[in-house]
Amino acid sequence: MESDGEEEAAAATPGTAGAAPAAGRLKGCPELSVEGDMREMAKTAAWSVSSCKPGNGVASLRDDSLDTYWQSDGAQPHLVNIQFQKKVQLQVSRRAAAAASARFGLDGWRVIFFFLLNLLFGGIQLVVLYVDFKLDESYTPSKISIRAGDGFHNLKEIKTVDLLKPVGWVHISLSGTDPRETFIHTFMLQIAVLANHLNGRDTHVRQIKIYGPRPNPVPHQPFHFTSRECIMYSTIR
């Protein structure tokens, strides 16, 4: 087991094998901080988990309480499945775009088409989890994978992150800083806990939220006005 000093050094070492590029090790934030133009996108989705202890099921992930938690009860990886009623878009960084293009068969025209759709309707950009190493210790996830697809039969990994004794909200961004991200249509998002701290077997996750930008209130307009006055005079009535 690494000491705290060794773990800090590892956190500063970029690009470990199998980890998302430049992801580093996430520690968590005490407050849930989300931009004002973002919305929670999974309220009407169907949520399920690969296993759970009685009384610590999938409902604990969505009850807005940090005192309850989902506890798995089986072999790793531990899975949280989020199935949407209609296809949503995932916005992934350009660095992941090449792999996404090969896995999902996206050509240039489809990428442009999804880009224009995202400007109008928005897409998933952020996965946020609440975990607490101080309370849960070996039950705390240390490695998480984000996967997407039309269903269980064709899920593909789009991001992997490492966590370093996290306490609080862990923000996992699916998009990069470049405005020319790639967009992937998907019916399903899966969050997989691949490993826990201290070689723990089962896991605790206290909350999960999925965020994306709010839809553009003005149809067919590929940019967003921020003031009520501009929105009011942006179309001919």
PDB file of C-alpha atoms in Angstrom:
ATOM      1  CA  MET A   1       0.000   0.000   0.000  1.00  0.00           C
ATOM      2  CA  GLU A   2       1.327   3.468  -0.925  1.00  0.00           C
ATOM      3  CA  SER A   3       2.072   6.040   1.749  1.00  0.00           C
ATOM      4  CA  ASP A   4       0.447   9.460   1.528  1.00  0.00           C
ATOM      5  CA  GLY A   5       3.654  10.887   0.094  1.00  0.00           C
ATOM      6  CA  GLU A   6       3.879   8.189  -2.546  1.00  0.00           C
ATOM      7  CA  GLU A   7       0.247   8.699  -3.498  1.00  0.00           C
ATOM      8  CA  GLU A   8       0.779  12.456  -3.841  1.00  0.00           C
ATOM      9  CA  ALA A   9       3.769  11.792  -6.097  1.00  0.00           C
ATOM     10  CA  ALA A  10       1.708   9.366  -8.159  1.00  0.00           C
ATOM     11  CA  ALA A  11      -1.022  11.960  -8.483  1.00  0.00           C
ATOM     12  CA  ALA A  12       1.482  14.319 -10.081  1.00  0.00           C
ATOM     13  CA  THR A  13       2.628  11.700 -12.595  1.00  0.00           C
ATOM     14  CA  PRO A  14       0.619  12.060 -15.795  1.00  0.00           C
ATOM     15  CA  GLY A  15      -0.598   9.275 -18.051  1.00  0.00           C
ATOM     16  CA  THR A  16      -0.577   6.064 -16.051  1.00  0.00           C
ATOM     17  CA  ALA A  17      -1.403   2.981 -18.085  1.00  0.00           C
ATOM     18  CA  GLY A  18      -5.112   2.514 -18.679  1.00  0.00           C
ATOM     19  CA  ALA A  19      -6.043   5.873 -17.124  1.00  0.00           C
ATOM     20  CA  ALA A  20      -7.716   8.707 -18.965  1.00  0.00           C
ATOM     21  CA  PRO A  21      -5.145  11.118 -20.413  1.00  0.00           C
ATOM     22  CA  ALA A  22      -4.254  13.971 -18.056  1.00  0.00           C
ATOM     23  CA  ALA A  23      -7.055  12.956 -15.700  1.00  0.00           C
ATOM     24  CA  GLY A  24      -4.838  12.793 -12.611  1.00  0.00           C
ATOM     25  CA  ARG A  25      -6.296  11.555  -9.342  1.00  0.00           C
ATOM     26  CA  LEU A  26      -9.466  13.241  -8.150  1.00  0.00           C
ATOM     27  CA  LYS A  27      -9.986  14.089  -4.478  1.00  0.00           C
ATOM     28  CA  GLY A  28     -13.509  15.530  -4.342  1.00  0.00           C
ATOM     29  CA  CYS A  29     -15.032  18.897  -3.399  1.00  0.00           C
ATOM     30  CA  PRO A  30     -17.112  19.655  -0.289  1.00  0.00           C
ATOM     31  CA  GLU A  31     -19.727  21.549  -2.325  1.00  0.00           C
ATOM     32  CA  LEU A  32     -21.618  20.496  -5.440  1.00  0.00           C
ATOM     33  CA  SER A  33     -20.470  23.194  -7.844  1.00  0.00           C
ATOM     34  CA  VAL A  34     -22.173  23.226 -11.257  1.00  0.00           C
ATOM     35  CA  GLU A  35     -22.468  26.067 -13.767  1.00  0.00           C
ATOM     36  CA  GLY A  36     -25.822  27.840 -13.791  1.00  0.00           C
ATOM     37  CA  ASP A  37     -26.506  26.883 -17.401  1.00  0.00           C
ATOM     38  CA  MET A  38     -26.242  23.144 -16.603  1.00  0.00           C
ATOM     39  CA  ARG A  39     -29.207  20.874 -15.826  1.00  0.00           C
ATOM     40  CA  GLU A  40     -29.561  17.432 -14.231  1.00  0.00           C
ATOM     41  CA  MET A  41     -30.370  15.078 -17.111  1.00  0.00           C
ATOM     42  CA  ALA A  42     -31.109  11.690 -15.517  1.00  0.00           C
ATOM     43  CA  LYS A  43     -34.250  12.396 -13.471  1.00  0.00           C
ATOM     44  CA  THR A  44     -36.471  10.365 -15.788  1.00  0.00           C
ATOM     45  CA  ALA A  45     -33.885   7.707 -16.662  1.00  0.00           C
ATOM     46  CA  ALA A  46     -34.120   4.083 -15.495  1.00  0.00           C
ATOM     47  CA  TRP A  47     -31.418   3.372 -12.882  1.00  0.00           C
ATOM     48  CA  SER A  48     -30.147  -0.092 -11.910  1.00  0.00           C
ATOM     49  CA  VAL A  49     -27.094  -1.606 -10.215  1.00  0.00           C
ATOM     50  CA  SER A  50     -25.230  -4.882 -10.632  1.00  0.00           C
ATOM     51  CA  SER A  51     -25.753  -5.853  -6.965  1.00  0.00           C
ATOM     52  CA  CYS A  52     -26.668  -4.343  -3.616  1.00  0.00           C
ATOM     53  CA  LYS A  53     -27.036  -5.064   0.076  1.00  0.00           C
ATOM     54  CA  PRO A  54     -30.633  -5.077   1.366  1.00  0.00           C
ATOM     55  CA  GLY A  55     -31.569  -1.521   2.306  1.00  0.00           C
ATOM     56  CA  ASN A  56     -28.683  -0.015   0.340  1.00  0.00           C
ATOM     57  CA  GLY A  57     -29.986  -0.220  -3.199  1.00  0.00           C
ATOM     58  CA  VAL A  58     -30.108   2.036  -6.218  1.00  0.00           C
ATOM     59  CA  ALA A  59     -32.632   4.421  -4.606  1.00  0.00           C
ATOM     60  CA  SER A  60     -29.894   5.604  -2.227  1.00  0.00           C
ATOM     61  CA  LEU A  61     -28.000   7.079  -5.181  1.00  0.00           C
ATOM     62  CA  ARG A  62     -30.867   9.427  -6.023  1.00  0.00           C
ATOM     63  CA  ASP A  63     -32.432  10.386  -2.679  1.00  0.00           C
ATOM     64  CA  ASP A  64     -30.401  13.628  -2.302  1.00  0.00           C
ATOM     65  CA  SER A  65     -29.098  12.439   1.075  1.00  0.00           C
ATOM     66  CA  LEU A  66     -25.393  12.172   1.855  1.00  0.00           C
ATOM     67  CA  ASP A  67     -26.158   9.949   4.857  1.00  0.00           C
ATOM     68  CA  THR A  68     -27.345   7.021   2.731  1.00  0.00           C
ATOM     69  CA  TYR A  69     -25.337   5.042   0.194  1.00  0.00           C
ATOM     70  CA  TRP A  70     -25.478   2.280  -2.363  1.00  0.00           C
ATOM     71  CA  GLN A  71     -23.479  -0.736  -1.199  1.00  0.00           C
ATOM     72  CA  SER A  72     -22.584  -3.400  -3.713  1.00  0.00           C
ATOM     73  CA  ASP A  73     -22.703  -7.094  -2.863  1.00  0.00           C
ATOM     74  CA  GLY A  74     -20.714  -9.077  -5.388  1.00  0.00           C
ATOM     75  CA  ALA A  75     -17.574  -9.322  -7.473  1.00  0.00           C
ATOM     76  CA  GLN A  76     -15.946  -6.317  -9.132  1.00  0.00           C
ATOM     77  CA  PRO A  77     -16.563  -4.397 -11.272  1.00  0.00           C
ATOM     78  CA  HIS A  78     -19.579  -2.861  -9.547  1.00  0.00           C
ATOM     79  CA  LEU A  79     -21.930  -1.265 -12.058  1.00  0.00           C
ATOM     80  CA  VAL A  80     -24.457   1.566 -12.076  1.00  0.00           C
ATOM     81  CA  ASN A  81     -26.583   1.536 -15.230  1.00  0.00           C
ATOM     82  CA  ILE A  82     -28.446   4.628 -16.456  1.00  0.00           C
ATOM     83  CA  GLN A  83     -30.835   4.013 -19.355  1.00  0.00           C
ATOM     84  CA  PHE A  84     -32.471   7.014 -21.012  1.00  0.00           C
ATOM     85  CA  GLN A  85     -35.931   7.074 -22.573  1.00  0.00           C
ATOM     86  CA  LYS A  86     -34.502   8.560 -25.758  1.00  0.00           C
ATOM     87  CA  LYS A  87     -31.033   8.977 -27.170  1.00  0.00           C
ATOM     88  CA  VAL A  88     -28.893  11.595 -25.492  1.00  0.00           C
ATOM     89  CA  GLN A  89     -25.575  12.995 -26.570  1.00  0.00           C
ATOM     90  CA  LEU A  90     -22.243  12.552 -24.840  1.00  0.00           C
ATOM     91  CA  GLN A  91     -19.735  15.327 -25.363  1.00  0.00           C
ATOM     92  CA  VAL A  92     -16.224  13.869 -25.298  1.00  0.00           C
ATOM     93  CA  SER A  93     -12.852  15.573 -25.601  1.00  0.00           C
ATOM     94  CA  ARG A  94     -10.951  15.597 -28.872  1.00  0.00           C
ATOM     95  CA  ARG A  95      -8.339  13.325 -27.315  1.00  0.00           C
ATOM     96  CA  ALA A  96     -11.021  10.670 -26.883  1.00  0.00           C
ATOM     97  CA  ALA A  97     -12.594  11.435 -30.248  1.00  0.00           C
ATOM     98  CA  ALA A  98     -10.314   9.173 -32.272  1.00  0.00           C
ATOM     99  CA  ALA A  99     -11.144   6.147 -30.107  1.00  0.00           C
ATOM    100  CA  ALA A 100     -14.824   7.082 -30.062  1.00  0.00           C
ATOM    101  CA  SER A 101     -14.877   7.417 -33.832  1.00  0.00           C
ATOM    102  CA  ALA A 102     -13.435   3.934 -34.269  1.00  0.00           C
ATOM    103  CA  ARG A 103     -15.714   2.353 -31.646  1.00  0.00           C
ATOM    104  CA  PHE A 104     -18.963   4.020 -32.692  1.00  0.00           C
ATOM    105  CA  GLY A 105     -18.241   4.312 -36.420  1.00  0.00           C
ATOM    106  CA  LEU A 106     -18.608   8.104 -36.529  1.00  0.00           C
ATOM    107  CA  ASP A 107     -17.666   9.728 -39.831  1.00  0.00           C
ATOM    108  CA  GLY A 108     -17.041  13.436 -40.370  1.00  0.00           C
ATOM    109  CA  TRP A 109     -20.575  14.323 -41.432  1.00  0.00           C
ATOM    110  CA  ARG A 110     -22.146  12.589 -38.433  1.00  0.00           C
ATOM    111  CA  VAL A 111     -19.763  14.421 -36.081  1.00  0.00           C
ATOM    112  CA  ILE A 112     -20.832  17.756 -37.631  1.00  0.00           C
ATOM    113  CA  PHE A 113     -24.503  16.739 -37.406  1.00  0.00           C
ATOM    114  CA  PHE A 114     -24.214  15.823 -33.708  1.00  0.00           C
ATOM    115  CA  PHE A 115     -22.311  19.077 -33.090  1.00  0.00           C
ATOM    116  CA  LEU A 116     -25.215  21.112 -34.500  1.00  0.00           C
ATOM    117  CA  LEU A 117     -27.753  19.076 -32.509  1.00  0.00           C
ATOM    118  CA  ASN A 118     -25.812  19.684 -29.315  1.00  0.00           C
ATOM    119  CA  LEU A 119     -25.865  23.441 -29.909  1.00  0.00           C
ATOM    120  CA  LEU A 120     -29.672  23.257 -29.966  1.00  0.00           C
ATOM    121  CA  PHE A 121     -30.468  20.587 -27.383  1.00  0.00           C
ATOM    122  CA  GLY A 122     -27.369  20.089 -25.233  1.00  0.00           C
ATOM    123  CA  GLY A 123     -25.626  16.864 -24.228  1.00  0.00           C
ATOM    124  CA  ILE A 124     -24.136  15.102 -21.227  1.00  0.00           C
ATOM    125  CA  GLN A 125     -20.909  16.796 -20.169  1.00  0.00           C
ATOM    126  CA  LEU A 126     -20.479  15.996 -16.494  1.00  0.00           C
ATOM    127  CA  VAL A 127     -20.848  12.979 -14.197  1.00  0.00           C
ATOM    128  CA  VAL A 128     -20.739  13.846 -10.479  1.00  0.00           C
ATOM    129  CA  LEU A 129     -20.426  11.335  -7.621  1.00  0.00           C
ATOM    130  CA  TYR A 130     -20.370  11.838  -3.864  1.00  0.00           C
ATOM    131  CA  VAL A 131     -17.953   9.508  -2.057  1.00  0.00           C
ATOM    132  CA  ASP A 132     -16.350   9.763   1.383  1.00  0.00           C
ATOM    133  CA  PHE A 133     -13.085   8.023   2.210  1.00  0.00           C
ATOM    134  CA  LYS A 134     -13.177   9.200   5.838  1.00  0.00           C
ATOM    135  CA  LEU A 135     -16.461   7.390   6.460  1.00  0.00           C
ATOM    136  CA  ASP A 136     -16.230   4.471   4.035  1.00  0.00           C
ATOM    137  CA  GLU A 137     -12.480   3.707   3.913  1.00  0.00           C
ATOM    138  CA  SER A 138     -11.971   0.470   1.948  1.00  0.00           C
ATOM    139  CA  TYR A 139     -15.452   0.779   0.427  1.00  0.00           C
ATOM    140  CA  THR A 140     -14.392   3.982  -1.359  1.00  0.00           C
ATOM    141  CA  PRO A 141     -13.828   3.680  -5.141  1.00  0.00           C
ATOM    142  CA  SER A 142     -10.281   4.267  -6.358  1.00  0.00           C
ATOM    143  CA  LYS A 143     -10.799   3.674 -10.092  1.00  0.00           C
ATOM    144  CA  ILE A 144     -13.942   4.441 -12.115  1.00  0.00           C
ATOM    145  CA  SER A 145     -14.794   3.825 -15.753  1.00  0.00           C
ATOM    146  CA  ILE A 146     -17.494   5.663 -17.736  1.00  0.00           C
ATOM    147  CA  ARG A 147     -19.043   3.653 -20.577  1.00  0.00           C
ATOM    148  CA  ALA A 148     -21.698   4.389 -23.197  1.00  0.00           C
ATOM    149  CA  GLY A 149     -23.723   2.515 -25.798  1.00  0.00           C
ATOM    150  CA  ASP A 150     -27.157   1.582 -27.091  1.00  0.00           C
ATOM    151  CA  GLY A 151     -27.468  -1.132 -24.429  1.00  0.00           C
ATOM    152  CA  PHE A 152     -25.540  -3.735 -22.471  1.00  0.00           C
ATOM    153  CA  HIS A 153     -24.476  -5.456 -25.693  1.00  0.00           C
ATOM    154  CA  ASN A 154     -22.284  -2.664 -27.078  1.00  0.00           C
ATOM    155  CA  LEU A 155     -21.037  -0.533 -24.188  1.00  0.00           C
ATOM    156  CA  LYS A 156     -17.679   1.124 -24.873  1.00  0.00           C
ATOM    157  CA  GLU A 157     -15.387   2.839 -22.396  1.00  0.00           C
ATOM    158  CA  ILE A 158     -15.070   6.588 -22.968  1.00  0.00           C
ATOM    159  CA  LYS A 159     -13.218   7.689 -19.838  1.00  0.00           C
ATOM    160  CA  THR A 160     -11.345   6.249 -16.847  1.00  0.00           C
ATOM    161  CA  VAL A 161     -10.376   8.209 -13.737  1.00  0.00           C
ATOM    162  CA  ASP A 162      -8.415   7.453 -10.570  1.00  0.00           C
ATOM    163  CA  LEU A 163      -9.521   8.743  -7.170  1.00  0.00           C
ATOM    164  CA  LEU A 164      -7.189   9.604  -4.289  1.00  0.00           C
ATOM    165  CA  LYS A 165      -8.925   9.257  -0.899  1.00  0.00           C
ATOM    166  CA  PRO A 166     -11.831  11.419  -2.103  1.00  0.00           C
ATOM    167  CA  VAL A 167     -14.117  13.205   0.322  1.00  0.00           C
ATOM    168  CA  GLY A 168     -16.980  15.069  -1.325  1.00  0.00           C
ATOM    169  CA  TRP A 169     -18.285  15.573  -4.837  1.00  0.00           C
ATOM    170  CA  VAL A 170     -16.101  14.125  -7.578  1.00  0.00           C
ATOM    171  CA  HIS A 171     -16.639  15.914 -10.892  1.00  0.00           C
ATOM    172  CA  ILE A 172     -15.836  13.777 -13.944  1.00  0.00           C
ATOM    173  CA  SER A 173     -15.882  15.913 -17.077  1.00  0.00           C
ATOM    174  CA  LEU A 174     -16.560  14.104 -20.342  1.00  0.00           C
ATOM    175  CA  SER A 175     -15.625  17.119 -22.455  1.00  0.00           C
ATOM    176  CA  GLY A 176     -12.341  18.912 -22.935  1.00  0.00           C
ATOM    177  CA  THR A 177     -11.475  22.599 -23.128  1.00  0.00           C
ATOM    178  CA  ASP A 178     -11.497  22.639 -26.932  1.00  0.00           C
ATOM    179  CA  PRO A 179     -14.854  23.895 -28.318  1.00  0.00           C
ATOM    180  CA  ARG A 180     -14.669  21.393 -31.202  1.00  0.00           C
ATOM    181  CA  GLU A 181     -15.580  18.333 -29.161  1.00  0.00           C
ATOM    182  CA  THR A 182     -17.061  15.175 -30.630  1.00  0.00           C
ATOM    183  CA  PHE A 183     -20.631  14.130 -29.817  1.00  0.00           C
ATOM    184  CA  ILE A 184     -21.887  10.568 -29.470  1.00  0.00           C
ATOM    185  CA  HIS A 185     -25.555   9.545 -29.413  1.00  0.00           C
ATOM    186  CA  THR A 186     -26.314   6.918 -26.788  1.00  0.00           C
ATOM    187  CA  PHE A 187     -29.236   5.313 -24.976  1.00  0.00           C
ATOM    188  CA  MET A 188     -27.213   4.158 -21.997  1.00  0.00           C
ATOM    189  CA  LEU A 189     -24.498   5.345 -19.642  1.00  0.00           C
ATOM    190  CA  GLN A 190     -22.704   2.972 -17.289  1.00  0.00           C
ATOM    191  CA  ILE A 191     -20.506   3.873 -14.321  1.00  0.00           C
ATOM    192  CA  ALA A 192     -18.197   1.011 -13.352  1.00  0.00           C
ATOM    193  CA  VAL A 193     -16.242   0.860 -10.083  1.00  0.00           C
ATOM    194  CA  LEU A 194     -13.132  -1.074 -11.105  1.00  0.00           C
ATOM    195  CA  ALA A 195     -11.234  -0.935  -7.807  1.00  0.00           C
ATOM    196  CA  ASN A 196     -11.529   0.336  -4.232  1.00  0.00           C
ATOM    197  CA  HIS A 197      -9.071   1.851  -1.799  1.00  0.00           C
ATOM    198  CA  LEU A 198      -7.140  -0.552   0.449  1.00  0.00           C
ATOM    199  CA  ASN A 199      -8.090  -3.436  -1.877  1.00  0.00           C
ATOM    200  CA  GLY A 200     -11.682  -3.350  -0.668  1.00  0.00           C
ATOM    201  CA  ARG A 201     -14.158  -5.673  -2.380  1.00  0.00           C
ATOM    202  CA  ASP A 202     -17.572  -3.982  -2.144  1.00  0.00           C
ATOM    203  CA  THR A 203     -18.130  -0.286  -2.697  1.00  0.00           C
ATOM    204  CA  HIS A 204     -20.078   2.676  -1.310  1.00  0.00           C
ATOM    205  CA  VAL A 205     -21.331   5.532  -3.492  1.00  0.00           C
ATOM    206  CA  ARG A 206     -23.595   8.087  -1.842  1.00  0.00           C
ATOM    207  CA  GLN A 207     -24.953  10.133  -4.763  1.00  0.00           C
ATOM    208  CA  ILE A 208     -24.655  10.280  -8.560  1.00  0.00           C
ATOM    209  CA  LYS A 209     -25.810  13.128 -10.792  1.00  0.00           C
ATOM    210  CA  ILE A 210     -25.569  13.599 -14.554  1.00  0.00           C
ATOM    211  CA  TYR A 211     -25.339  17.119 -15.990  1.00  0.00           C
ATOM    212  CA  GLY A 212     -25.532  18.729 -19.407  1.00  0.00           C
ATOM    213  CA  PRO A 213     -26.289  22.194 -20.791  1.00  0.00           C
ATOM    214  CA  ARG A 214     -29.847  23.477 -20.797  1.00  0.00           C
ATOM    215  CA  PRO A 215     -31.603  23.364 -24.184  1.00  0.00           C
ATOM    216  CA  ASN A 216     -31.469  26.513 -26.253  1.00  0.00           C
ATOM    217  CA  PRO A 217     -34.775  28.387 -25.626  1.00  0.00           C
ATOM    218  CA  VAL A 218     -34.643  29.764 -29.187  1.00  0.00           C
ATOM    219  CA  PRO A 219     -35.095  26.991 -31.802  1.00  0.00           C
ATOM    220  CA  HIS A 220     -32.706  26.778 -34.773  1.00  0.00           C
ATOM    221  CA  GLN A 221     -30.278  29.230 -33.242  1.00  0.00           C
ATOM    222  CA  PRO A 222     -26.759  27.824 -32.731  1.00  0.00           C
ATOM    223  CA  PHE A 223     -25.841  30.135 -29.836  1.00  0.00           C
ATOM    224  CA  HIS A 224     -27.319  31.095 -26.475  1.00  0.00           C
ATOM    225  CA  PHE A 225     -28.554  34.502 -25.371  1.00  0.00           C
ATOM    226  CA  THR A 226     -28.078  35.085 -21.650  1.00  0.00           C
ATOM    227  CA  SER A 227     -30.474  37.988 -21.033  1.00  0.00           C
ATOM    228  CA  ARG A 228     -34.268  37.987 -21.109  1.00  0.00           C
ATOM    229  CA  GLU A 229     -34.234  41.083 -23.350  1.00  0.00           C
ATOM    230  CA  CYS A 230     -32.138  39.429 -26.069  1.00  0.00           C
ATOM    231  CA  ILE A 231     -34.262  36.278 -25.991  1.00  0.00           C
ATOM    232  CA  MET A 232     -37.427  38.380 -26.261  1.00  0.00           C
ATOM    233  CA  TYR A 233     -36.292  40.126 -29.449  1.00  0.00           C
ATOM    234  CA  SER A 234     -34.410  37.215 -31.042  1.00  0.00           C
ATOM    235  CA  THR A 235     -37.343  35.985 -33.147  1.00  0.00           C
ATOM    236  CA  ILE A 236     -40.091  37.515 -35.251  1.00  0.00           C
ATOM    237  CA  ARG A 237     -43.496  36.901 -33.696  1.00  0.00           C
TER     238      ARG A 237
END
